[in-house]
XYZ file of C-alpha atoms in Angstrom:
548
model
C 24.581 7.252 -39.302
C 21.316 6.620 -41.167
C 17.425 7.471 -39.319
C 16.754 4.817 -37.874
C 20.016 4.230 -35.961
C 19.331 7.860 -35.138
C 16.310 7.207 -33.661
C 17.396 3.905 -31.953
C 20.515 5.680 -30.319
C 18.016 8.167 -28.899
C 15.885 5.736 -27.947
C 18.222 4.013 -26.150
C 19.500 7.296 -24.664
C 16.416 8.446 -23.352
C 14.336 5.901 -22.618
C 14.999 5.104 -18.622
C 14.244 8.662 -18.214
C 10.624 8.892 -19.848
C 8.978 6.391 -17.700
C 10.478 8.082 -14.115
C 8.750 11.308 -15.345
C 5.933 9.610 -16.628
C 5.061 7.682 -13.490
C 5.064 10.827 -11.446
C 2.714 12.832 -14.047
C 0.438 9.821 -13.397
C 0.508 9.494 -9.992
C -0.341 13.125 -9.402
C -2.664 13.259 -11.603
C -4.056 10.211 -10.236
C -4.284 11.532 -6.735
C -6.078 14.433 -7.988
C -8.392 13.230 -9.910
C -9.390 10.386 -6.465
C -10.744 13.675 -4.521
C -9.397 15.115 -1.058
C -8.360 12.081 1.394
C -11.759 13.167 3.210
C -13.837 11.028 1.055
C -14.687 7.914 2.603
C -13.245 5.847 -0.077
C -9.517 7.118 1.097
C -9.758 8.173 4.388
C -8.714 5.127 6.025
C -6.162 4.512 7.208
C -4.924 7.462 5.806
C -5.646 10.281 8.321
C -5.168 7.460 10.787
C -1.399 7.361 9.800
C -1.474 11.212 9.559
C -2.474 11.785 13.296
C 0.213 8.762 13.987
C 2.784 10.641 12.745
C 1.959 13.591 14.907
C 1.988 10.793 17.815
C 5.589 10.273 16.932
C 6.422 14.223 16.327
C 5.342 14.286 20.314
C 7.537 11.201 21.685
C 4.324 9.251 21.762
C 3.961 5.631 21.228
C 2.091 5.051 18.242
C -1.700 2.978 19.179
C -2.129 2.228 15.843
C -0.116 -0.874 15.168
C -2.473 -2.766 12.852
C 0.307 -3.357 10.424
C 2.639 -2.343 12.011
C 3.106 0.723 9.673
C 6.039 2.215 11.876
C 7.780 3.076 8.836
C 5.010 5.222 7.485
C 4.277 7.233 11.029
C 7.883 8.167 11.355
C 8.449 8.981 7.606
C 5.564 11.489 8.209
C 6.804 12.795 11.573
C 10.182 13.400 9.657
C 8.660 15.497 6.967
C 6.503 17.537 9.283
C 9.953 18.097 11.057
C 12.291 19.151 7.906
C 8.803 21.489 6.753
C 9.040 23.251 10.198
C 12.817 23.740 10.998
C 12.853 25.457 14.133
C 9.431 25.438 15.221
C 7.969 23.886 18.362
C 6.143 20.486 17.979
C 2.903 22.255 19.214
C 2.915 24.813 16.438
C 3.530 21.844 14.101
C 0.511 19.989 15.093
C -1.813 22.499 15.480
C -0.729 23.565 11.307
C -1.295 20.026 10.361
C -4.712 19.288 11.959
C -5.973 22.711 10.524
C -5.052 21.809 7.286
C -4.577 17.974 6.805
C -5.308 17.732 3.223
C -1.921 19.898 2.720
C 0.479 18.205 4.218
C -1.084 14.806 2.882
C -0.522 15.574 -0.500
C 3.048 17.116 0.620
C 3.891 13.560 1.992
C 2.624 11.751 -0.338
C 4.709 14.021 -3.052
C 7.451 12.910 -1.686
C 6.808 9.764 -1.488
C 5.840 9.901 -5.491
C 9.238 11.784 -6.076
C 11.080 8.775 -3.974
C 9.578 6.352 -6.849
C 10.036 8.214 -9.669
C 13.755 8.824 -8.479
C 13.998 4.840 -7.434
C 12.559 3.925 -11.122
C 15.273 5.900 -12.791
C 18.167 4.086 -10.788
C 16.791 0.973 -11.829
C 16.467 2.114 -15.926
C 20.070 3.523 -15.906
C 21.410 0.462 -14.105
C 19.485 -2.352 -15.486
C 20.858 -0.362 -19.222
C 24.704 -0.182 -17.981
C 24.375 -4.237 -17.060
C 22.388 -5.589 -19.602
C 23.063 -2.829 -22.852
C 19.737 -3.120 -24.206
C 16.155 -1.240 -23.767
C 14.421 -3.734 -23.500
C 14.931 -5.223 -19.770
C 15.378 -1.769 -18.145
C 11.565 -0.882 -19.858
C 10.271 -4.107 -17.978
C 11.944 -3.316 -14.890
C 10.763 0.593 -14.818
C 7.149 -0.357 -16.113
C 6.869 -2.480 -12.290
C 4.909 -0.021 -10.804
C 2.233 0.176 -13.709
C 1.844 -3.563 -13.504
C -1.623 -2.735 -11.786
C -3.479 -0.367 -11.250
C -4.138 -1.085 -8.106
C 0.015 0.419 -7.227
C -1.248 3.661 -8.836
C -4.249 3.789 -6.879
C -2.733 2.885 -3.493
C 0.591 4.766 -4.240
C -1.122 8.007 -4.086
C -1.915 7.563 -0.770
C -0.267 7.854 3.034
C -0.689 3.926 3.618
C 1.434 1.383 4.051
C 1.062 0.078 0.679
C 2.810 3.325 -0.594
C 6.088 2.483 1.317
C 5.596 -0.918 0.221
C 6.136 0.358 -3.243
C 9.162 1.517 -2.349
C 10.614 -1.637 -0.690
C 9.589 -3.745 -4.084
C 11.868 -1.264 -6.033
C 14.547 -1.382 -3.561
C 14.240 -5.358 -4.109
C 14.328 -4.740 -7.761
C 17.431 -2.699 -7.778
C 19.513 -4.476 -5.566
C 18.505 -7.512 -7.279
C 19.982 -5.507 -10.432
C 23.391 -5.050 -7.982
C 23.374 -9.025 -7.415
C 22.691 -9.600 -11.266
C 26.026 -7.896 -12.286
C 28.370 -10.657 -12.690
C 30.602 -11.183 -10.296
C 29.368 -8.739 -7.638
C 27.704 -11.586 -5.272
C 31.311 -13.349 -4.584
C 32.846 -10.296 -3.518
C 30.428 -8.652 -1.389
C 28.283 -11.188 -0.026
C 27.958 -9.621 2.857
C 26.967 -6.670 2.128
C 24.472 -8.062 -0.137
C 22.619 -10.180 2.884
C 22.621 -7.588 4.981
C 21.216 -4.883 2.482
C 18.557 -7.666 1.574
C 18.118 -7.855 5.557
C 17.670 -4.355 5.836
C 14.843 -3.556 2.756
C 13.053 -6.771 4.112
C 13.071 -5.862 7.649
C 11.805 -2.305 6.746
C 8.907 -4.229 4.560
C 7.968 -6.262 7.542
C 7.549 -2.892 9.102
C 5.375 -1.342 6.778
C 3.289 -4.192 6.660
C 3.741 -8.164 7.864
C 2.270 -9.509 4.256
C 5.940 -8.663 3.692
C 6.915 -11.345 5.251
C 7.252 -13.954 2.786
C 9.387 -12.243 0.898
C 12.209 -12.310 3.052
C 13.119 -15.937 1.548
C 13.903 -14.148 -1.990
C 17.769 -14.275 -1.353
C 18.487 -17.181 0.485
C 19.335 -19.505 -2.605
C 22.315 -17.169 -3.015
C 23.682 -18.126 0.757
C 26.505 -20.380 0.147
C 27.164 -20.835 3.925
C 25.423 -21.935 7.327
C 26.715 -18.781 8.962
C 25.004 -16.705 5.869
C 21.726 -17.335 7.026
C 22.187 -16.734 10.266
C 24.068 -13.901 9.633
C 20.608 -12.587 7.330
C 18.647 -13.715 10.576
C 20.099 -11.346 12.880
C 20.185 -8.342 10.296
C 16.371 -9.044 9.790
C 15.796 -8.973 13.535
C 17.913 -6.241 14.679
C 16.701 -3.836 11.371
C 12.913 -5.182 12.537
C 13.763 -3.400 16.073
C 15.514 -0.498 14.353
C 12.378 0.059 12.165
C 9.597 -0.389 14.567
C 11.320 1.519 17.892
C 8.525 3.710 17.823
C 6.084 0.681 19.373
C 8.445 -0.682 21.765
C 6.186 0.276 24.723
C 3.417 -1.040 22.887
C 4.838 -4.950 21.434
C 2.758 -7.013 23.455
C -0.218 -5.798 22.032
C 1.185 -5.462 18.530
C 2.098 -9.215 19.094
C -0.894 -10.405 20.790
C -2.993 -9.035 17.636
C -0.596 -10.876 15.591
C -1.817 -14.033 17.068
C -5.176 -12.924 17.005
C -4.595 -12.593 13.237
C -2.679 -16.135 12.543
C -5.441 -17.999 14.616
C -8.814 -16.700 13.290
C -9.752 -18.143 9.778
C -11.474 -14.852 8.580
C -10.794 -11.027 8.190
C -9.650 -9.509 11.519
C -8.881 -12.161 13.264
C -12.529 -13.602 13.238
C -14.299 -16.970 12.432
C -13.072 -20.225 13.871
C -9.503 -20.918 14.993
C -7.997 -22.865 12.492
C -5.539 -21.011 11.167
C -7.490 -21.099 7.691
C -10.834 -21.530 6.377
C -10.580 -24.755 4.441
C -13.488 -24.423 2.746
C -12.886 -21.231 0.839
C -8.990 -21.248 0.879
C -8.700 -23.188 -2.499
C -10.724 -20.895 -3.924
C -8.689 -17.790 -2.798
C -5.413 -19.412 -3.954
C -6.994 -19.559 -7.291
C -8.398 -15.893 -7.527
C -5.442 -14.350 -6.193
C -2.540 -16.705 -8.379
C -5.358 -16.493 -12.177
C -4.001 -12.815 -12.341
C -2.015 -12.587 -15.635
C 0.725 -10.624 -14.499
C 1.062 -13.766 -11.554
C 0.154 -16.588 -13.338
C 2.519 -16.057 -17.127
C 5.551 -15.153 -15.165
C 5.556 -17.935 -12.236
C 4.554 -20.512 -14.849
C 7.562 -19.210 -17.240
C 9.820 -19.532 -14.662
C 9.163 -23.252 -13.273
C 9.600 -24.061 -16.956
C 12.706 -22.593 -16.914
C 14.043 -23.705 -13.944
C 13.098 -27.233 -15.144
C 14.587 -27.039 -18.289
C 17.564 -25.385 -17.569
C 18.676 -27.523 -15.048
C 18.645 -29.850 -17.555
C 20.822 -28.172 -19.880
C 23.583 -26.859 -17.925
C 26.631 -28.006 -20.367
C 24.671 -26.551 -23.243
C 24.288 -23.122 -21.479
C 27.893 -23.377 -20.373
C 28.923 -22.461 -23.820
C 26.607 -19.340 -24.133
C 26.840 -18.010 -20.263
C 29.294 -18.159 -17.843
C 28.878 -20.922 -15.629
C 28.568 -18.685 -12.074
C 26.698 -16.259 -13.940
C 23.974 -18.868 -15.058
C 24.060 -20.118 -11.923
C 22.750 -16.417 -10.183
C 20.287 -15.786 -12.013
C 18.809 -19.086 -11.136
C 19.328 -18.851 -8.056
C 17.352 -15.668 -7.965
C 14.805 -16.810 -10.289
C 14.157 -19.341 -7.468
C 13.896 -16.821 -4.862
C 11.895 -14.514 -6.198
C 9.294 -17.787 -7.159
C 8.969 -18.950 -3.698
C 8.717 -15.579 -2.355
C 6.079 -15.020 -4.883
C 4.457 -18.192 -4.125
C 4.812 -17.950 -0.310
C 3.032 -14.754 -0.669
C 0.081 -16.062 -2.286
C -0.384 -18.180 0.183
C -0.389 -16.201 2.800
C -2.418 -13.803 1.423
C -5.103 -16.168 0.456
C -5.855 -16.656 4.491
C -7.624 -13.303 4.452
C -7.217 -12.535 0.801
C -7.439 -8.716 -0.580
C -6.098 -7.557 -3.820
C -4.032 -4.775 -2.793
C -2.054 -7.185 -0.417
C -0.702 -8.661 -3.882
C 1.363 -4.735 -4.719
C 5.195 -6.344 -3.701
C 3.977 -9.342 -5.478
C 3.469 -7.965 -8.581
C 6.197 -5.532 -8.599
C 8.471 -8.120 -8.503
C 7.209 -10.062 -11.427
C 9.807 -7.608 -13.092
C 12.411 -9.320 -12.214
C 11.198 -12.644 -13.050
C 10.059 -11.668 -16.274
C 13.723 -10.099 -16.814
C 15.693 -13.348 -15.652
C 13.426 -15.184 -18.178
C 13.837 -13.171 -20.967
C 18.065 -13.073 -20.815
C 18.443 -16.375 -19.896
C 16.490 -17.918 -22.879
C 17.855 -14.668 -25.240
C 21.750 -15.565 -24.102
C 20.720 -19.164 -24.018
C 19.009 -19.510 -28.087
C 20.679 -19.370 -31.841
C 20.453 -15.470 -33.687
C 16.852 -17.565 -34.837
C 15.686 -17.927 -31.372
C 17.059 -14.501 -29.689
C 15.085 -12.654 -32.953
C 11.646 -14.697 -31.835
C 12.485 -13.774 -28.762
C 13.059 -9.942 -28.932
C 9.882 -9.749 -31.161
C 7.365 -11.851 -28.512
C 8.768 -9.628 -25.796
C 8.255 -6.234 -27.990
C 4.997 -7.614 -28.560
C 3.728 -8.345 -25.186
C 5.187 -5.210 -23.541
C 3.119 -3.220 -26.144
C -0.219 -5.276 -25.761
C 0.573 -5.265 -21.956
C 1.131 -1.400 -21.519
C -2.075 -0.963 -23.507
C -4.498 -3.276 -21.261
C -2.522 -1.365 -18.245
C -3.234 2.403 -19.973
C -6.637 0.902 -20.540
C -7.305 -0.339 -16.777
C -5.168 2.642 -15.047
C -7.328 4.926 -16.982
C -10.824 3.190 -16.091
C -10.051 2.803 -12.114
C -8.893 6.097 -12.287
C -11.889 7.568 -13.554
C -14.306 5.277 -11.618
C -13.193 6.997 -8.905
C -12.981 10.460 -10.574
C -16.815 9.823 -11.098
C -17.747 8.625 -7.192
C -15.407 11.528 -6.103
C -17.738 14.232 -8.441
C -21.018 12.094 -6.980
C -20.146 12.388 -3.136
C -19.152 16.063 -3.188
C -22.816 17.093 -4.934
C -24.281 17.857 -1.775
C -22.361 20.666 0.192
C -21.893 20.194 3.949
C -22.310 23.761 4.130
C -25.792 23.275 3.334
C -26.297 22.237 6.726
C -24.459 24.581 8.906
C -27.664 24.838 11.015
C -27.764 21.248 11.697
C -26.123 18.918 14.010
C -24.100 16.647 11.662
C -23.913 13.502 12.884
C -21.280 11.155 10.835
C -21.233 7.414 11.197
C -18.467 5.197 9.420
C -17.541 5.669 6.629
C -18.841 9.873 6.154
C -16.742 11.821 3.833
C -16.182 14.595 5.863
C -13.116 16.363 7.077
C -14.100 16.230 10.611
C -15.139 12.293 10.595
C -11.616 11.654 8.870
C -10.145 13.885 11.742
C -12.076 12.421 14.114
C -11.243 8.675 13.257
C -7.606 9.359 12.865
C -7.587 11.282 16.048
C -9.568 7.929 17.406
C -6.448 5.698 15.398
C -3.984 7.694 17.260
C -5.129 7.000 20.882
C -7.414 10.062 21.127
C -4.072 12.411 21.660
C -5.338 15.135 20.315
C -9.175 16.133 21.642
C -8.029 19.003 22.757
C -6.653 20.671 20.121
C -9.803 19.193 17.469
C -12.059 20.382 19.927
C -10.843 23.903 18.975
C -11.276 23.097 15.181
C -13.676 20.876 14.296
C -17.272 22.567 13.789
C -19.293 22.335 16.968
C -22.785 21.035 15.355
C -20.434 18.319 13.799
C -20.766 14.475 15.991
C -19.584 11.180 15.591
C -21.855 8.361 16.082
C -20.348 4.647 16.875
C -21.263 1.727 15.650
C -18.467 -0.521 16.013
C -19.511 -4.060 17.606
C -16.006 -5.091 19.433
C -15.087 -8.412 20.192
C -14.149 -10.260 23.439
C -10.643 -10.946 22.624
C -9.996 -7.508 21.069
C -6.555 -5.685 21.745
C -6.485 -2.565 19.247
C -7.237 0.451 21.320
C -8.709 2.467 18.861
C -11.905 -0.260 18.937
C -11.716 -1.122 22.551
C -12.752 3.153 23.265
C -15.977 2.334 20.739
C -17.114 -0.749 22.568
C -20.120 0.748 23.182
C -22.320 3.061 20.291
C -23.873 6.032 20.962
C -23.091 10.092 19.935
C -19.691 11.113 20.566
C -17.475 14.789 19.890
C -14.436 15.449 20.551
C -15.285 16.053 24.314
C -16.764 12.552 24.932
C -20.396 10.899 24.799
C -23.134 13.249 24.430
C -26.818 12.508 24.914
C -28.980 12.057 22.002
C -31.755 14.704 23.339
C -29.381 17.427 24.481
C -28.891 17.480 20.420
C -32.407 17.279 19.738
C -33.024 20.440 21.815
C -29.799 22.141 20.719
C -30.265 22.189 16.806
C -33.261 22.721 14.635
C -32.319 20.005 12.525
C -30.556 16.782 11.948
C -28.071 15.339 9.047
C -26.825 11.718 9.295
C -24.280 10.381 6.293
C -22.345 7.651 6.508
C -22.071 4.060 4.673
C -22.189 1.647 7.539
C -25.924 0.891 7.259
C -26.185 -2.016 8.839
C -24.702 -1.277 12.089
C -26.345 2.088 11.921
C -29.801 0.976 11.790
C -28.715 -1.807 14.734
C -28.183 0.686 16.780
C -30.771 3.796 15.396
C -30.202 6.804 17.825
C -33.295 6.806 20.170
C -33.362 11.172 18.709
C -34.103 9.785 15.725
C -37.831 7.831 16.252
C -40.402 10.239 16.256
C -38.235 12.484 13.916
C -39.657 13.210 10.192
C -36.197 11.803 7.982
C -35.831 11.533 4.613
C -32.761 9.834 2.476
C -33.030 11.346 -0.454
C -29.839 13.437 -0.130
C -28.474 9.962 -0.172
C -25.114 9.280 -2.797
C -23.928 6.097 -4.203
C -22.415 4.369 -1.649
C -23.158 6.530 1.652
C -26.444 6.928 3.270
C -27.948 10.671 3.939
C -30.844 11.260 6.796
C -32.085 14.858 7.076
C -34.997 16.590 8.043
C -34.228 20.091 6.611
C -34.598 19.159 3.260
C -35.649 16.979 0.121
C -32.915 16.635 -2.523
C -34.187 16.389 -6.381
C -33.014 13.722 -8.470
C-alpha cells in the first residue's frame, strides 16, 4: 500500500475520534480561561440554576421557571446526589454553597464529557452509513459552528443542555438516514423524536419550533397524533419538578407571547412590527444560516423536478428521506428564526445552528450520489474547500471571543475584594462577587436558603436592589425586589445602621442607571470616588483612590 493510501486509511481511521477530544480540550480550556462563574459576565443564570438544583435535592419546587430549565435543575440535583452517596441532603447543601465554584465546574465537566461522548457517536455512525470522512467531519464540527456554543457550553445554563438535545437531533437523524430503518421502526423513531424534543422544550421553549423537524416523515394521521401525545406526556415527565408551580410558569408564558419587547414588555401585539423585519434579517444574514437554508430550497426545488433522473443514481425511498428531512430540518430552522426574531438574542440561535449539520450533509450526498465522476470530483473539492476556510474563520472567532473575555476576566479581578475587608460591601446588579452570585441565586431559588448563607457569606457584605417590577409580574424572584433598598441575607437593613457600623463604604456593580435612580440616602453627604471603577462595572469607595 503506497503513503498516501497510508495516510488516507489512517485518516479515515482516526478522524471521528480527534474532534470528540478536541472539543473537550476546548471547552475546558475555554471555561478557564472565562474566569470563576462569579464574574458578572457569567453569573446569571448560572448560580441561579445552581441553588435550583439544591431546591430539587430538598423536594422543593423549583421558583425559577423562566425557561423552564427543569432539565438543567434536576441534572444538577442528580450529580450532587451520585458525588455524595450516602450523605444527608443537608450536608450536601451546606458543601455546595461553601464552595460553588467546585461543583460548577464538576457539572459542567460532565456536561462537556456528555458532548464530547455524543460527538463521537455521531463520527463513528455518520462513517459506518455514509463510508467517507467527509460528512461525519461536518456533522462532529456542529458544535464549533459558533462560537457562541463554546462560550455558552461551558456554562450551567440552559443553552448547555440545549447542546445536547441538537446532537441528539443530529444522531438520530443519522438513525433515520440509514436506509431502510424509518419503515421498520417508525415508531420508535416518533417517539424518540418526541422524547429529545420534549426534553428541549424543557430546557428552554425557543425549542419549540423544532419539534416540526420530523413530521414530513409521518406517513399516517395516527403518526402525528401518536408524536403529539409523546411530546406532551415526555413535556410532563421532564418538567415534574414545577408541577406545583404551572400556573405561574404558564401565566409568564403569556406574559411573554403578548408583550412585543424583551420580558414580556412594550405593547401587546404579539410583535413589534416596526423592528421585526429588521430582526428577521440580522438573525437569518448569519453565514452558517443563510448558505445552508438557501442550498437547500434550491435543492428541494430542483430535485423535485428530477425525480426519474435521481431514480437511477438513488434508491427511490431513500431519495425520498432525505428530502423529507431536508424539509424538516428547513422549516424547523425557519420557524425558529421567526420566533426568535420577537425578542431576538444571538445565543437563542445555538439548536439552530447545530443543526445546519445536517442540512449541509443531506446537501452534499444528495447532489454527490445525484452528479457524473465530473460533478462528485467538483463537489468533494468545494466541500474540502469550505470546511477548511470555514474551520479557520471558526479557530479565528473561537479564539478572539475567547480571549475577549480572557482579557475582561484579568480586568475585573485587578482590584481584590479583600482590599476592603473593613468596609461594608454593598453589591448592586451585576457585582462580580461570590456573595452577590450567591445571593442572587439564593434570590432565583425562592430565598430557600438564608439561613444557611447567612452563616457563610461575609457579614460587611450587602445587596442593594434596584429592580423596577412591573404590574403584571409573576416571577417570584422579582416580585421579593419590588421595592430597592439594602438587603443581607437576614432581610432589609437600614442605610444608617451601616453608616455607623463600618468605617467605610464600597459599592460595585454595573446597573448604573437604576443605581443612581435610586442612590442610597448613606451615600449623600459621603466623600465617593469611582476610580476603582473596571470596564463594565461601576466602583464607589471612600477608603481609597485607585491609580491608573
Amino acid at each position: 500500500m503506497s503513503s498516501p493510501s497510508l495516510h488516507k486509511a489512517f485518516f479515515y481511521k482516526w478522524i471521528p475520534f480527534i474532534l470528540p477530544i478536541i472539543f473537550f480540550l476546548v471547552a475546558i480550556w475555554a471555561r478557564q480561561m472565562h474566569g470563576p462563574y462569579w464574574l458578572n459576565t457569567n453569573l446569571d443564570p448560572t448560580y441561579g440554576y445552581l441553588l435550583s438544583s439544591l431546591n430539587i435535592l430538598n423536594n422543593i419546587s423549583p421558583t425559577h421557571i423562566d425557561h423552564p430549565g427543569t432539565t438543567v435543575q434536576f441534572l444538577g440535583a442528580l450529580i450532587f446526589r451520585f458525588m455524595h452517596l450516602g450523605s444527608q441532603v443537608e450536608e450536601i447543601i451546606e458543601n455546595v454553597l461553601r464552595d460553588p465554584e467546585y461543583y460548577l465546574r464538576v457539572v459542567n465537566s460532565v456536561i462537556i464529557l456528555i458532548h464530547a461522548l455524543l460527538i463521537l457517536m455521531i463520527g463513528l455512525f455518520a462513517r459506518s452509513i455514509f463510508k467517507n470522512s467527509i460528512t461525519p467531519t461536518i456533522l462532529q464540527l456542529s458544535p464549533f459552528f459558533s462560537h457562541l456554543i463554546i462560550r455558552h457550553g461551558s456554562h450551567f445554563k440552559p443553552e448547555a443542555l440545549l447542546i445536547t438535545a441538537s446532537l441528539l437531533t443530529i444522531l438520530l437523524t443519522l438513525y433515520v438516514l440509514k436506509s431502510g430503518k424509518v419503515s421498520k421502526n417508525s415508531n420508535k423513531i416518533i417517539f424518540c423524536y418526541g422524547a429529545i424534543g420534549s426534553f428541549g422544550v424543557a430546557t428552554k421553549v425557543t425549542f419549540l419550533p423544532l419539534l416540526v423537524l420530523p413530521i414530513f416523515l409521518f406517513t399516517r394521521k395516527i403518526d402525528f397524533f401518536f408524536y403529539g401525545l409523546v411530546i406532551f406526556l415526555s413535556f410532563l415527565f421532564f418538567t415534574m419538578p414545577i408541577f406545583d408551580v404551572y400556573d405561574r410558569f404558564f401565566e409568564y408564558m403569556k406574559i411573554l407571547f403578548w408583550g412585543s419587547d424583551y420580558y414580556g414588555s412594550g405593547f401587546k401585539t404579539v410583535i413589534n412590527l416596526s423592528t421585526y423585519s429588521g430582526n428577521i434579517y440580522e438573525l437569518l444574514s448569519r453565514p452558517m444560516l443563510i448558505i445552508p437554508i438557501t442550498l437547500s430550497l434550491f435543492t428541494l426545488y430542483k430535485f423535485n423536478f428530477l425525480f426519474s433522473t435521481l431514480k437511477r443514481n438513488l434508491s427511490s425511498q431513500n431519495k425520498d428521506i432525505y428530502l423529507r428531512v431536508l424539509k424538516g430540518v428547513v422549516l424547523g430552522q425557519l420557524l425558529s428564526i421567526l420566533l426568535i426574531a420577537k425578542h431576538p438574542s444571538s445565543l437563542y440561535l445555538i439548536p439552530v445552528l447545530m443543526l445546519s449539520s445536517i442540512v449541509i450533509v443531506i446537501n452534499f450526498q444528495l447532489w454527490f450520489q445525484f452528479g457524473d465522476n465530473f460533478l462528485r470530483e467538483r463537489i468533494i473539492k468545494t466541500t474540502v474547500g469550505l470546511i477548511c476556510f470555514g474551520i479557520m474563520l471558526q479557530v479565528a472567532s473561537i479564539y478572539q471571543n475567547v480571549r475577549d473575555y480572557y482579557s475582561y476576566h484579568q480586568e475585573t479581578t485587578k482590584i481584590s475584594e479583600s482590599e476592603f475587608n473593613q468596609c461594608a460591601r454593598i453589591y448592586f446588579p451585576w457585582a462580580s462577587s461570590q456573595s452577590f452570585a450567591l445571593y442572587w441565586g439564593n434570590n432565583l431559588a425562592g430565598q430557600t436558603f438564608n439561613k444557611e448563607l447567612k452563616e457563610i457569606i461575609p457579614k460587611n457584605d450587602f445587596w442593594f436592589s434596584v429592580h423596577e417590577v412591573r404590574k403584571d409580574e409573576v416571577r417570584d424572584f422579582l416580585l421579593r425586589l419590588a421595592k430597592p433598598g439594602l438587603r443581607n441575607m437576614g432581610g432589609p437593613i437600614d442605610d444608617m445602621s451601616i453608616l455607623k457600623s463600618y468605617p467605610c463604604l464600597y459599592f460595585r456593580g454595573t446597573d448604573k442607571r437604576q443605581f443612581y435612580k435610586f442612590l442610597p440616602q448613606l451615600l449623600v453627604d459621603k466623600n465617593m470616588n469611582s476610580t476603582c471603577s473596571r470596564l463594565q462595572e461601576h466602583i464607589l469607595t471612600d477608603l481609597k483612590t485607585c491609580k491608573e
